[in-house]
Coordinates of C-alpha atoms in Angstrom, one line a residue:
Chain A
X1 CA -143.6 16.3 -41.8
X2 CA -144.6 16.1 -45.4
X3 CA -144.0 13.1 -47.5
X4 CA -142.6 12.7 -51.0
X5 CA -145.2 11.2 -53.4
X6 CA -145.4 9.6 -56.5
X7 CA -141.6 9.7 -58.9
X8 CA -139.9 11.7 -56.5
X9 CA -140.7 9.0 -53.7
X10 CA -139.9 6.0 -56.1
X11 CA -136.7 8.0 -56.5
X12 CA -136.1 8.1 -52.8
X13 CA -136.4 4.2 -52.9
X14 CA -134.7 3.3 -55.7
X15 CA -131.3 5.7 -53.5
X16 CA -131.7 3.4 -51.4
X17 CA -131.9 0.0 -52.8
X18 CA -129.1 1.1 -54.8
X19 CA -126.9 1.1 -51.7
X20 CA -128.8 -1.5 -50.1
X21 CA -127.8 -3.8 -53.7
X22 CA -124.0 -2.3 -53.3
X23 CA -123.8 1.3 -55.2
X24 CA -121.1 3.5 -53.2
X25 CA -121.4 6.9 -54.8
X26 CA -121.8 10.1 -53.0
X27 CA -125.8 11.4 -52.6
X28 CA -125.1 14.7 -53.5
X29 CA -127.8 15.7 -56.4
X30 CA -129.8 12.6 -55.6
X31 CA -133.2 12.8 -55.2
X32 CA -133.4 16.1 -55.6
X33 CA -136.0 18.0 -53.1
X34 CA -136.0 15.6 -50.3
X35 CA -133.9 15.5 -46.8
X36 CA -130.7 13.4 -46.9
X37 CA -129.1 12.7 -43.2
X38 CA -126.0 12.0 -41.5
X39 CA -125.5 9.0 -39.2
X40 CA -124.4 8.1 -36.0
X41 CA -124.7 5.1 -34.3
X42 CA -123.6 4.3 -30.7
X43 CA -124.3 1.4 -28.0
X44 CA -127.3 2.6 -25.9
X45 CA -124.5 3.7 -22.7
X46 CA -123.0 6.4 -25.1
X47 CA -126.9 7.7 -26.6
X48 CA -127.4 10.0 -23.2
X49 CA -123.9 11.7 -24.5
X50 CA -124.6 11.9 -27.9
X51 CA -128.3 13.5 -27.4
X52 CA -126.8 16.2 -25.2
X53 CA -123.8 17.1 -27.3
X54 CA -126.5 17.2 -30.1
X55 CA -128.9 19.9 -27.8
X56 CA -125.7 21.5 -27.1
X57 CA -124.8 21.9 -30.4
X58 CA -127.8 22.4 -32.2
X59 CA -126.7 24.0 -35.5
X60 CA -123.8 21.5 -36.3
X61 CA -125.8 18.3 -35.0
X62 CA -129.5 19.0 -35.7
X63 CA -131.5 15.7 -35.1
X64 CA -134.1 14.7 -37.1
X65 CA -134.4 11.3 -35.9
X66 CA -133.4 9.1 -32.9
X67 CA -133.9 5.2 -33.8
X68 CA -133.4 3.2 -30.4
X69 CA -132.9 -0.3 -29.3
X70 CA -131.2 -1.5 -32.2
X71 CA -133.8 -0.6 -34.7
X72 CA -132.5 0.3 -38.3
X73 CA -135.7 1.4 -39.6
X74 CA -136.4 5.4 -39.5
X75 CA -139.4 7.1 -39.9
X76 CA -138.2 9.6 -41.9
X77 CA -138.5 6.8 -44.8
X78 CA -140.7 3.8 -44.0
X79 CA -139.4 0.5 -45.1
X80 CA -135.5 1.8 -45.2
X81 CA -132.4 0.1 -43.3
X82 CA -130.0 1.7 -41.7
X83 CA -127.4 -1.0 -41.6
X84 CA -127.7 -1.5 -46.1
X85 CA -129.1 1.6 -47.9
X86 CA -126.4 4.5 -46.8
X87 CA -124.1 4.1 -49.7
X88 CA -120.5 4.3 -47.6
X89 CA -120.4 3.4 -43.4
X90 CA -117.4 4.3 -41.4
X91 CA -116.9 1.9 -38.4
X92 CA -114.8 3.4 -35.5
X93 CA -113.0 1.5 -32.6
X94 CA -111.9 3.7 -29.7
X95 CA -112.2 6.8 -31.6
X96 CA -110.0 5.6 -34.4
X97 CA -111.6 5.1 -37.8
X98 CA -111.0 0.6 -38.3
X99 CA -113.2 0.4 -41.6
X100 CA -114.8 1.9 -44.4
X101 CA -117.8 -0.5 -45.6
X102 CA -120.5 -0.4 -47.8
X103 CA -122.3 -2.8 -45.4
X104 CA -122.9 -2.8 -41.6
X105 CA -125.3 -5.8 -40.6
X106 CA -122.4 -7.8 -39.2
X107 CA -120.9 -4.8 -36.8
X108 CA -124.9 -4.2 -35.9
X109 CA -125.4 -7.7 -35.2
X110 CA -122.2 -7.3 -32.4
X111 CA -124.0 -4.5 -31.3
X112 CA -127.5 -5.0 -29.9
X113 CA -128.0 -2.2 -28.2
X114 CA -127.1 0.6 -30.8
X115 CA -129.1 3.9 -30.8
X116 CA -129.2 5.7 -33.9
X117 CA -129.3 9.4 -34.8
X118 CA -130.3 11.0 -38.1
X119 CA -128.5 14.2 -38.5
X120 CA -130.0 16.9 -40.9
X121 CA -127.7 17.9 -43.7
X122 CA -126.3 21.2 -46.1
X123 CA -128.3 19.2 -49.1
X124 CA -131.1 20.4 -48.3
X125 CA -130.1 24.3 -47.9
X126 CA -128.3 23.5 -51.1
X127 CA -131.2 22.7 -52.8
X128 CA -132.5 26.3 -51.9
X129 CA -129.6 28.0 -53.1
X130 CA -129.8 25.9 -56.4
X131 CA -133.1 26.9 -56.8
X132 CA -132.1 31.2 -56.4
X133 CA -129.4 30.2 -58.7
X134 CA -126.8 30.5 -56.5
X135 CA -124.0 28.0 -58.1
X136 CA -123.0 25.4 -56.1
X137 CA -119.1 24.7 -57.0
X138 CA -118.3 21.4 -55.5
X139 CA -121.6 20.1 -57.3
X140 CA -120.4 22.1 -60.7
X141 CA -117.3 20.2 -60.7
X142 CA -118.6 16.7 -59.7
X143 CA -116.5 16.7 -56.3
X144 CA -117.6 15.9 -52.5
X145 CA -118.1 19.4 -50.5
X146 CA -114.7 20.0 -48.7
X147 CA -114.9 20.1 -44.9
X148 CA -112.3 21.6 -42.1
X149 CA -112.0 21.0 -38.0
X150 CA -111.9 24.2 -37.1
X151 CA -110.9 25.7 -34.0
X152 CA -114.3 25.9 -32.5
X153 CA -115.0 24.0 -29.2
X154 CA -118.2 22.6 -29.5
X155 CA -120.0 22.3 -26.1
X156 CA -118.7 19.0 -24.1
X157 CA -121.6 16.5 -23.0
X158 CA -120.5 13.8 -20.9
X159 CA -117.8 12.4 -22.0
X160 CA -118.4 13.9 -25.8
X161 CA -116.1 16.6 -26.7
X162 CA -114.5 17.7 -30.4
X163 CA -114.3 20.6 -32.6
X164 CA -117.3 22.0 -35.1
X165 CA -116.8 21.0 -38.5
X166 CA -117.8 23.1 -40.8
X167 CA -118.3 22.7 -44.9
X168 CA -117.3 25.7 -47.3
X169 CA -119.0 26.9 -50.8
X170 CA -117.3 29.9 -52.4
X171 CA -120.4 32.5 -53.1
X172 CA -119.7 35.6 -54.9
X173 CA -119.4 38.9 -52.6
X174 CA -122.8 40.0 -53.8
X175 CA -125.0 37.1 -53.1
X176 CA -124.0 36.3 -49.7
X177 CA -125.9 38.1 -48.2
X178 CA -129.1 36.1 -50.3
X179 CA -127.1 32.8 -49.1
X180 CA -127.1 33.7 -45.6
X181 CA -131.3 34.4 -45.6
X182 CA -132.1 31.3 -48.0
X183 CA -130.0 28.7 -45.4
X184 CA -130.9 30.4 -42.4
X185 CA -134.5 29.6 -43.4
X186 CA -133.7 25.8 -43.1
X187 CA -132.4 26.5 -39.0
X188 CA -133.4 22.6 -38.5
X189 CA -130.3 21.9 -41.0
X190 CA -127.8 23.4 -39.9
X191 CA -129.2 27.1 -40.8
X192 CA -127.3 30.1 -41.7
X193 CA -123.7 29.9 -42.4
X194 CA -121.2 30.0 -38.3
X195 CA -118.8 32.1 -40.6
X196 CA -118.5 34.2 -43.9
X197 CA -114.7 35.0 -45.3
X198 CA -111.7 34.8 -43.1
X199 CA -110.7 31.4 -43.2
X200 CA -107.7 32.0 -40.9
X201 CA -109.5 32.9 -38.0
X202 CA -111.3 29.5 -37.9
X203 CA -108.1 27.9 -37.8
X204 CA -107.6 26.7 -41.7
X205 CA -104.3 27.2 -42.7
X206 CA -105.1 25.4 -46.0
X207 CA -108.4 26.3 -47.9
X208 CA -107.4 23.9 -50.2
X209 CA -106.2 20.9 -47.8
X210 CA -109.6 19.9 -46.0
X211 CA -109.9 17.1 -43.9
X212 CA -113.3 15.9 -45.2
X213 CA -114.2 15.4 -48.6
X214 CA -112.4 17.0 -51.8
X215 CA -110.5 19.8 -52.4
X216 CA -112.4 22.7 -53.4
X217 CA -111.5 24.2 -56.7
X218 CA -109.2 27.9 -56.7
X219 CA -111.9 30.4 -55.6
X220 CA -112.6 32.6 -58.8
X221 CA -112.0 36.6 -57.6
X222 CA -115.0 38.0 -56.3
X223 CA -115.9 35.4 -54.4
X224 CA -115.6 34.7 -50.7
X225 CA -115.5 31.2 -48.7
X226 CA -119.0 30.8 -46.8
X227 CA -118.5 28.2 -44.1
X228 CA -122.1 26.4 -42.6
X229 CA -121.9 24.0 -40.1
X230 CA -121.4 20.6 -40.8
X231 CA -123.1 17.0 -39.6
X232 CA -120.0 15.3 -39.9
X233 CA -119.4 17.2 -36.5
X234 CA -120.1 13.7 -34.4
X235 CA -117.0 11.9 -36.2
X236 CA -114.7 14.6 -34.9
X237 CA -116.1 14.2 -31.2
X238 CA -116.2 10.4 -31.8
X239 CA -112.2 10.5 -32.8
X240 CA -111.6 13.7 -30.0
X241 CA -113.0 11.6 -27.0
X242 CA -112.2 8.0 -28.1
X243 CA -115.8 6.3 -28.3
X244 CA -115.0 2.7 -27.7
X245 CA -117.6 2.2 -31.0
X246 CA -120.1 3.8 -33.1
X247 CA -121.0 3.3 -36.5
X248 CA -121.2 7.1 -39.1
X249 CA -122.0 6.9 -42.6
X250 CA -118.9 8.2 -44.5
X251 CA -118.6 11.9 -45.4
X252 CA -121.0 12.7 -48.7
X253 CA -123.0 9.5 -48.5
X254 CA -125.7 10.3 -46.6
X255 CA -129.1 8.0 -46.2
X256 CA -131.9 9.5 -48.5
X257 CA -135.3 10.0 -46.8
X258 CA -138.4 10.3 -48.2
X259 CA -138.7 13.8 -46.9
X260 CA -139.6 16.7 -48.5
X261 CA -136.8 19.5 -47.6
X262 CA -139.8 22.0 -47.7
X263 CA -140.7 20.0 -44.0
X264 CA -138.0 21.6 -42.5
X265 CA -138.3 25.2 -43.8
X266 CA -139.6 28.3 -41.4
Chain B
X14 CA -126.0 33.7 -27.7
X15 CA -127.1 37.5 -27.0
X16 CA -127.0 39.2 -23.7
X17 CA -128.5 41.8 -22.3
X18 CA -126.6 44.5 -20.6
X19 CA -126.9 47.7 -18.8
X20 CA -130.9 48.6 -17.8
X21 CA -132.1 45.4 -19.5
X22 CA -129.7 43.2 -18.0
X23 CA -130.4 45.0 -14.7
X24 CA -134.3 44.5 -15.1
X25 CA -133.4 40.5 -15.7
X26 CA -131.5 40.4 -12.3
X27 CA -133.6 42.3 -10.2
X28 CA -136.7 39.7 -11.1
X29 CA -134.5 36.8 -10.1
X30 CA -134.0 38.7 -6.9
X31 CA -137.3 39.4 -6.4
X32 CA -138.1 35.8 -6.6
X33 CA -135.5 34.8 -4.6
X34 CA -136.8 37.3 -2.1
X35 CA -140.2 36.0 -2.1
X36 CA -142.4 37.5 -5.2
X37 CA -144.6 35.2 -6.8
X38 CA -146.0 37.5 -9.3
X39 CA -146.2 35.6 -12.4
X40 CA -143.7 36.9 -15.4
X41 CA -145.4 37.9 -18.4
X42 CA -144.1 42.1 -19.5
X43 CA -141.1 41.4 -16.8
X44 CA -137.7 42.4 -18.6
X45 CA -139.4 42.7 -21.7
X46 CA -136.8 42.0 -24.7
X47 CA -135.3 38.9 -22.4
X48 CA -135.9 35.4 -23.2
X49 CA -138.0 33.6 -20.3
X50 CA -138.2 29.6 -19.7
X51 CA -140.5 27.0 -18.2
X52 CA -138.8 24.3 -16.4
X53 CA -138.4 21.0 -15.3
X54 CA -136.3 19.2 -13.1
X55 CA -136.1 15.2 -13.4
X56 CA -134.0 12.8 -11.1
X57 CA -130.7 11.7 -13.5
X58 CA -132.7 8.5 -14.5
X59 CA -134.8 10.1 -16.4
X60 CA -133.4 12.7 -17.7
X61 CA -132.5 10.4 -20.9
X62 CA -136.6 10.1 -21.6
X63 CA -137.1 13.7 -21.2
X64 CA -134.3 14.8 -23.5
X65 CA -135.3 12.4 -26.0
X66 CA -138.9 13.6 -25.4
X67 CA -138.0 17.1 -26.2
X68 CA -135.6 16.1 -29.4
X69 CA -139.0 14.2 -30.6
X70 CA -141.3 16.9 -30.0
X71 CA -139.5 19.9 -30.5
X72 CA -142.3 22.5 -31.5
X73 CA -143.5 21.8 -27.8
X74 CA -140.5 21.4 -25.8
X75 CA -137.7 23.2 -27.6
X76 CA -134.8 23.0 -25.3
X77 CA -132.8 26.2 -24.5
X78 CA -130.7 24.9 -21.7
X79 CA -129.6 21.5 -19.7
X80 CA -128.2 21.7 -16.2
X81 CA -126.9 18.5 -14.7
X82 CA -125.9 16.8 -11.8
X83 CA -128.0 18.9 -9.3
X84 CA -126.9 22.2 -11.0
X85 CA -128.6 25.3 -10.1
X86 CA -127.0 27.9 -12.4
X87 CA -127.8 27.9 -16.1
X88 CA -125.6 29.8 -18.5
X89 CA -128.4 31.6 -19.9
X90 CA -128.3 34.0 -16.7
X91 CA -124.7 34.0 -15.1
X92 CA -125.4 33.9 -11.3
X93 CA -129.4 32.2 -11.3
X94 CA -130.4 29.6 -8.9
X95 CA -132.9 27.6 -10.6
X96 CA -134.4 27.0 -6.6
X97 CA -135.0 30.1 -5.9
X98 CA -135.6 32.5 -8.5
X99 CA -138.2 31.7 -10.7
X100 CA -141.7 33.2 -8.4
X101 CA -143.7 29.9 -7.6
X102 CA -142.7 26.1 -8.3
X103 CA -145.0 23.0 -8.7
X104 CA -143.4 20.0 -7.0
X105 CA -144.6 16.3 -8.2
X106 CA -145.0 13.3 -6.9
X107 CA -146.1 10.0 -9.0
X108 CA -147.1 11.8 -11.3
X109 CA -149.8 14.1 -9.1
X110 CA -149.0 17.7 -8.1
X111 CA -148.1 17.6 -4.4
X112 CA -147.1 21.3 -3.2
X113 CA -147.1 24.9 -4.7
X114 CA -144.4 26.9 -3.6
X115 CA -141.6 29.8 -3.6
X116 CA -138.9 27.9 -3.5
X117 CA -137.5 24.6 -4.0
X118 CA -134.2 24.2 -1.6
X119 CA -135.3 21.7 0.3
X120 CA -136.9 19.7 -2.7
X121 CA -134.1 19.9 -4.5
X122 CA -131.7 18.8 -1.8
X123 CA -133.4 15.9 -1.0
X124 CA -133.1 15.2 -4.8
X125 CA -129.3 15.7 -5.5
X126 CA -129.2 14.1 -8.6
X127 CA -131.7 16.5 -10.8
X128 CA -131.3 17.2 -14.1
X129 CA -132.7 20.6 -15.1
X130 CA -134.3 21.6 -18.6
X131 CA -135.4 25.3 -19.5
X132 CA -137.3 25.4 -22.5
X133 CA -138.2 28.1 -24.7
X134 CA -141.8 30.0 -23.9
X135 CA -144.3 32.4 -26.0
X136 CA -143.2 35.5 -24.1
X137 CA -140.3 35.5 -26.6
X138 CA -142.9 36.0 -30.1
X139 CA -145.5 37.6 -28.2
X140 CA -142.5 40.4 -28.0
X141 CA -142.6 40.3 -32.2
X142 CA -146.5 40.2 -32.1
X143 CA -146.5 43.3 -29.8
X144 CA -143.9 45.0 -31.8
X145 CA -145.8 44.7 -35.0
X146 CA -149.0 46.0 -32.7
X147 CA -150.9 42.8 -32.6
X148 CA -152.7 43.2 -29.3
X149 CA -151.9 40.0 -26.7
X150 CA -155.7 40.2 -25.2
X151 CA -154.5 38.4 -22.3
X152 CA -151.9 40.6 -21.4
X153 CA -154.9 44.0 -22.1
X154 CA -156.6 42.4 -19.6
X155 CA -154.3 41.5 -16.8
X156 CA -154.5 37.8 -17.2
X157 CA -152.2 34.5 -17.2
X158 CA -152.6 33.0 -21.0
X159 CA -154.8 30.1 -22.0
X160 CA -153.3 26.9 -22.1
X161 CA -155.5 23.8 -23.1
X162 CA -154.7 20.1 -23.4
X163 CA -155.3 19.2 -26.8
X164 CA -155.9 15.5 -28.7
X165 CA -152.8 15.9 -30.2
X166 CA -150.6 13.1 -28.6
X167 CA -147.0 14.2 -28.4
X168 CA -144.7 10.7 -30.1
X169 CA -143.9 8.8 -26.7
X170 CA -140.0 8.7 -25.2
X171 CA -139.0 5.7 -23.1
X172 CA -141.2 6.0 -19.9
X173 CA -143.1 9.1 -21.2
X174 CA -146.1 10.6 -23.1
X175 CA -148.8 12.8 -23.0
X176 CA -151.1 15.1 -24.8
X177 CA -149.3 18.4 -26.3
X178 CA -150.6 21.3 -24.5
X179 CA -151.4 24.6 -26.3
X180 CA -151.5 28.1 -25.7
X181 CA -154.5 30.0 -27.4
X182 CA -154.5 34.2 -28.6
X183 CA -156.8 35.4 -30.5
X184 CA -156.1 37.4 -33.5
X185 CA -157.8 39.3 -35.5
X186 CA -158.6 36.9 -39.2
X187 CA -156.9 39.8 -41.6
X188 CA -153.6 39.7 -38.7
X189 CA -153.3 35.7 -38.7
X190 CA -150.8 35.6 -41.3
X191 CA -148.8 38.1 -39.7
X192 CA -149.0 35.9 -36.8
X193 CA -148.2 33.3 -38.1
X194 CA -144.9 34.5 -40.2
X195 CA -143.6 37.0 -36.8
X196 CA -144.2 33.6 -34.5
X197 CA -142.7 31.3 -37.6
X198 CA -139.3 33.8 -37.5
X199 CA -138.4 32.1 -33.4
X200 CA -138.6 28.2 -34.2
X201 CA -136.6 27.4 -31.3
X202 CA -139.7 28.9 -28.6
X203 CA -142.4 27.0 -30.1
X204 CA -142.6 28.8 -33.7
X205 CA -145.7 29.2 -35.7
X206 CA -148.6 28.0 -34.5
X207 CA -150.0 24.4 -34.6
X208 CA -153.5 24.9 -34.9
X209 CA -155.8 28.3 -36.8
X210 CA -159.3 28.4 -35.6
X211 CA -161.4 25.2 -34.8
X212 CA -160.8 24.5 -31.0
X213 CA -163.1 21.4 -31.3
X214 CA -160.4 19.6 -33.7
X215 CA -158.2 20.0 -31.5
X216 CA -160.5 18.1 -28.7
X217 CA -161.2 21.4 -27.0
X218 CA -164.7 21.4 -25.8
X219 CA -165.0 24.9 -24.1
X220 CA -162.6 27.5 -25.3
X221 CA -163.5 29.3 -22.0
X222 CA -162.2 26.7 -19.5
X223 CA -158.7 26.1 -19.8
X224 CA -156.6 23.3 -18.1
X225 CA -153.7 25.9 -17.3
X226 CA -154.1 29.5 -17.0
X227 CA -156.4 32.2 -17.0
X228 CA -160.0 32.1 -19.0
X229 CA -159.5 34.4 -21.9
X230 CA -162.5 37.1 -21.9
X231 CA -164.9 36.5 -25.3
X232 CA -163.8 36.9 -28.1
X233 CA -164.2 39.8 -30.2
X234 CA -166.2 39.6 -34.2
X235 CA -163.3 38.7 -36.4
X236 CA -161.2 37.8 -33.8
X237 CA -159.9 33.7 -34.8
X238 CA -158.5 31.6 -31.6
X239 CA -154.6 30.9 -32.6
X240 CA -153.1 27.7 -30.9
X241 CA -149.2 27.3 -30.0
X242 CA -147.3 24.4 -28.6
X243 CA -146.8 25.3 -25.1
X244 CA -143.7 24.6 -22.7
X245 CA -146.3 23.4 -20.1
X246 CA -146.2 20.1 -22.0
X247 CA -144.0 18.2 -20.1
X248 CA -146.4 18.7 -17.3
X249 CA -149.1 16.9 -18.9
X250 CA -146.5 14.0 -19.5
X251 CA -145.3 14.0 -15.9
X252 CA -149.2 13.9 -15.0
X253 CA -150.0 11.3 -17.6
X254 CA -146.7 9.2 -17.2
X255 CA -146.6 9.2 -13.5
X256 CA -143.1 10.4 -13.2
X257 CA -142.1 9.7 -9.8
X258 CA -140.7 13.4 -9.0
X259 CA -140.3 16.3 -10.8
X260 CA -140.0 20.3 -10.2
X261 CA -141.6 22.3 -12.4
X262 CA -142.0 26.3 -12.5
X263 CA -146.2 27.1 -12.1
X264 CA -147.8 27.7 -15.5
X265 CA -146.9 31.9 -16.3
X266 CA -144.4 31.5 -13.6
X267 CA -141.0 31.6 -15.8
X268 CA -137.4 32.1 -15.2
X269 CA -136.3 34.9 -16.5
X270 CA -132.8 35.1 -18.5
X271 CA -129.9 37.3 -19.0
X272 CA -130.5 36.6 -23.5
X273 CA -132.0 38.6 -25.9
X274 CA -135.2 37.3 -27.7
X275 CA -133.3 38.2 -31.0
X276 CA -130.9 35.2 -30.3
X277 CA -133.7 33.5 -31.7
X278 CA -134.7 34.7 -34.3
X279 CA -134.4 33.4 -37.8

């Protein structure tokens, strides 16, 4: 695993004692170059379900980290938190969402047990896009990604079941192909897009109603939806098989590792 | 997932009968195209620790497939019996090997609780590294690969740790790259290598006496020794761990599947 050094660590840092000091904005563009995660937190009965949904499921729930026993420090960044420095938590009570918080030390505290799970993220493929010039809309236009259930059974585990959820950036017809090889060389992070064009046959009726995140734009002509896998996955399994409680972070605000996205890159 | 079909998919069935029927020839050209596993077996309770192992050591123990609750079919080969058709087995006891054998019925019925994990094995690049005619010396020569047990300590899960074992080829120094970036291309069957050259970094004192496997014959001038993380590694944390009971296949002794190496590949 490499390490972010110097202004690009301190940048790292100062993401997270941002959110650890109470800023709730989105992650997206912050700290550019280094691994942002989802999260998932669930009492230690649950964490034998969650691990095999995750092996199961591999390209929407890629782990990167497993924190057990309660901890809330990863080692994906020494030092961090997980209950302060993730900008937006949801909190979910029998698979129904009972709080949005910027906050989660009281709700840990209930919860001794909890085991946490790091869940790689389309930041860091986005970053390799970025960097072939390959516009990332949502980012453009200073909105969240927008993100769909889709009609895809992920593989049950236990007592886990849901649909994938997947996350959609319009590319023009004649880069797709360059978008496909640049994510699928980040397979650790979701990889290469599960789906390119054809919304209707993932079950969306509505490009422009997703259940996650913002709206995309209208898709310019020439340009056709490219739909990756997405992290926030768990949430829908969480909601689809009623986990009596888990703690996520909120769709967009992700926890900010110290990193490097090259670490993850074949 | 890719499957084989016609010949191929005949070749993979046939070895699994042949097993079943009492070869214990190991594996390595069988079904050549066809992803093979290593295996092990765990009673329920620890199947958490093993999982979480392979999750934090993934380069060694990349998981293909989980079978639970005494499950002897895995979906990577419709029809397998995980007891009978991989050639020779290695059951365990506290942590020592207790018995070599053809089959595991009777282990396994005495054990109706086992969880089952194939995971990914070097037959898969060795395919690439053959197609881009890089000579696999141990295969020239008839033998079982190297496999050494290196310094490198694999990160610990619950009840379980151990050394990461290694598989060595030599390659010729202007081919290591190629190696390398072929290997690199199938990250979910142990990738690029860990280690280029230098076997006493790794702790290996005599590149000629391997824990697991055949001795390799001398290398050749200009030939480097090339080090992979090898899907025998769970056996040196059974050993090292003192698992109470576990099945393993014998080192070079794989199960053969019904998928295409290409289902793989980045």
């Amino acid at each position: 695993m490499l390490f972010a050094q110097g202004e690009l660590l301190a940048s790292a840092q100062a993401a997270r004692a941002a959110a650890r000091a109470g800023n709730t904005d989105p992650t997206s563009g912050v700290a550019e170059g280094l691994v942002q995660a989802n999260l998932i937190s669930v009492p230690r009965d649950w964490a034998y379900d969650v691990l095999l949904y995750a092996q199961r499921n591999q390209k929407a729930v890629p782990l990167l980290d497993v924190i057990e026993d309660g901890g809330v420090e990863s080692k994906l960044a020494p030092g961090s938190d997980l209950r302060t420095d993730i900008p937006r938590y949801r909190i979910w009570h029998e698979g129904k969402l009972s709080a949005e918080v910027a906050d989660v030390t009281e709700a840990w505290a209930e919860h001794p047990d909890l085991v946490s799970f790091l869940i790689g993220c389309s930041f860091t493929f986005e970053a390799g896009l970025t960097a072939a010039q390959i516009e990332i809309r949502h980012q453009t236009v200073g909105r969240n990604v927008p993100m769909y259930e889709t009609n895809l059974a992920c593989t049950p585990a236990g007592r886990l079941h849901g649909a994938m959820v997947v996350s959609m950036r319009p590319i023009p017809a004649n880069r797709v192909a360059e978008a496909v090889q640049i994510s699928g060389r980040y397979p650790a992070v979701h990889g290469a897009p599960v789906h390119v064009g054809d919304p209707d046959s993932l079950g969306i009726a509505d490009l422009y109603s997703p259940e996650y995140g913002d709206a995309p734009v209208p898709l310019r002509p020439g340009e056709v939806p490219v739909f990756w896998a997405c992290g926030v996955t768990p949430q829908a399994a969480i909601q689809a098989s009623g986990v009596p409680f888990a703690i996520t972070h909120a769709p967009g605000c992700m926890f900010v590792s110290d990193v490097l996205n090259e670490s993850y890159a074949v």
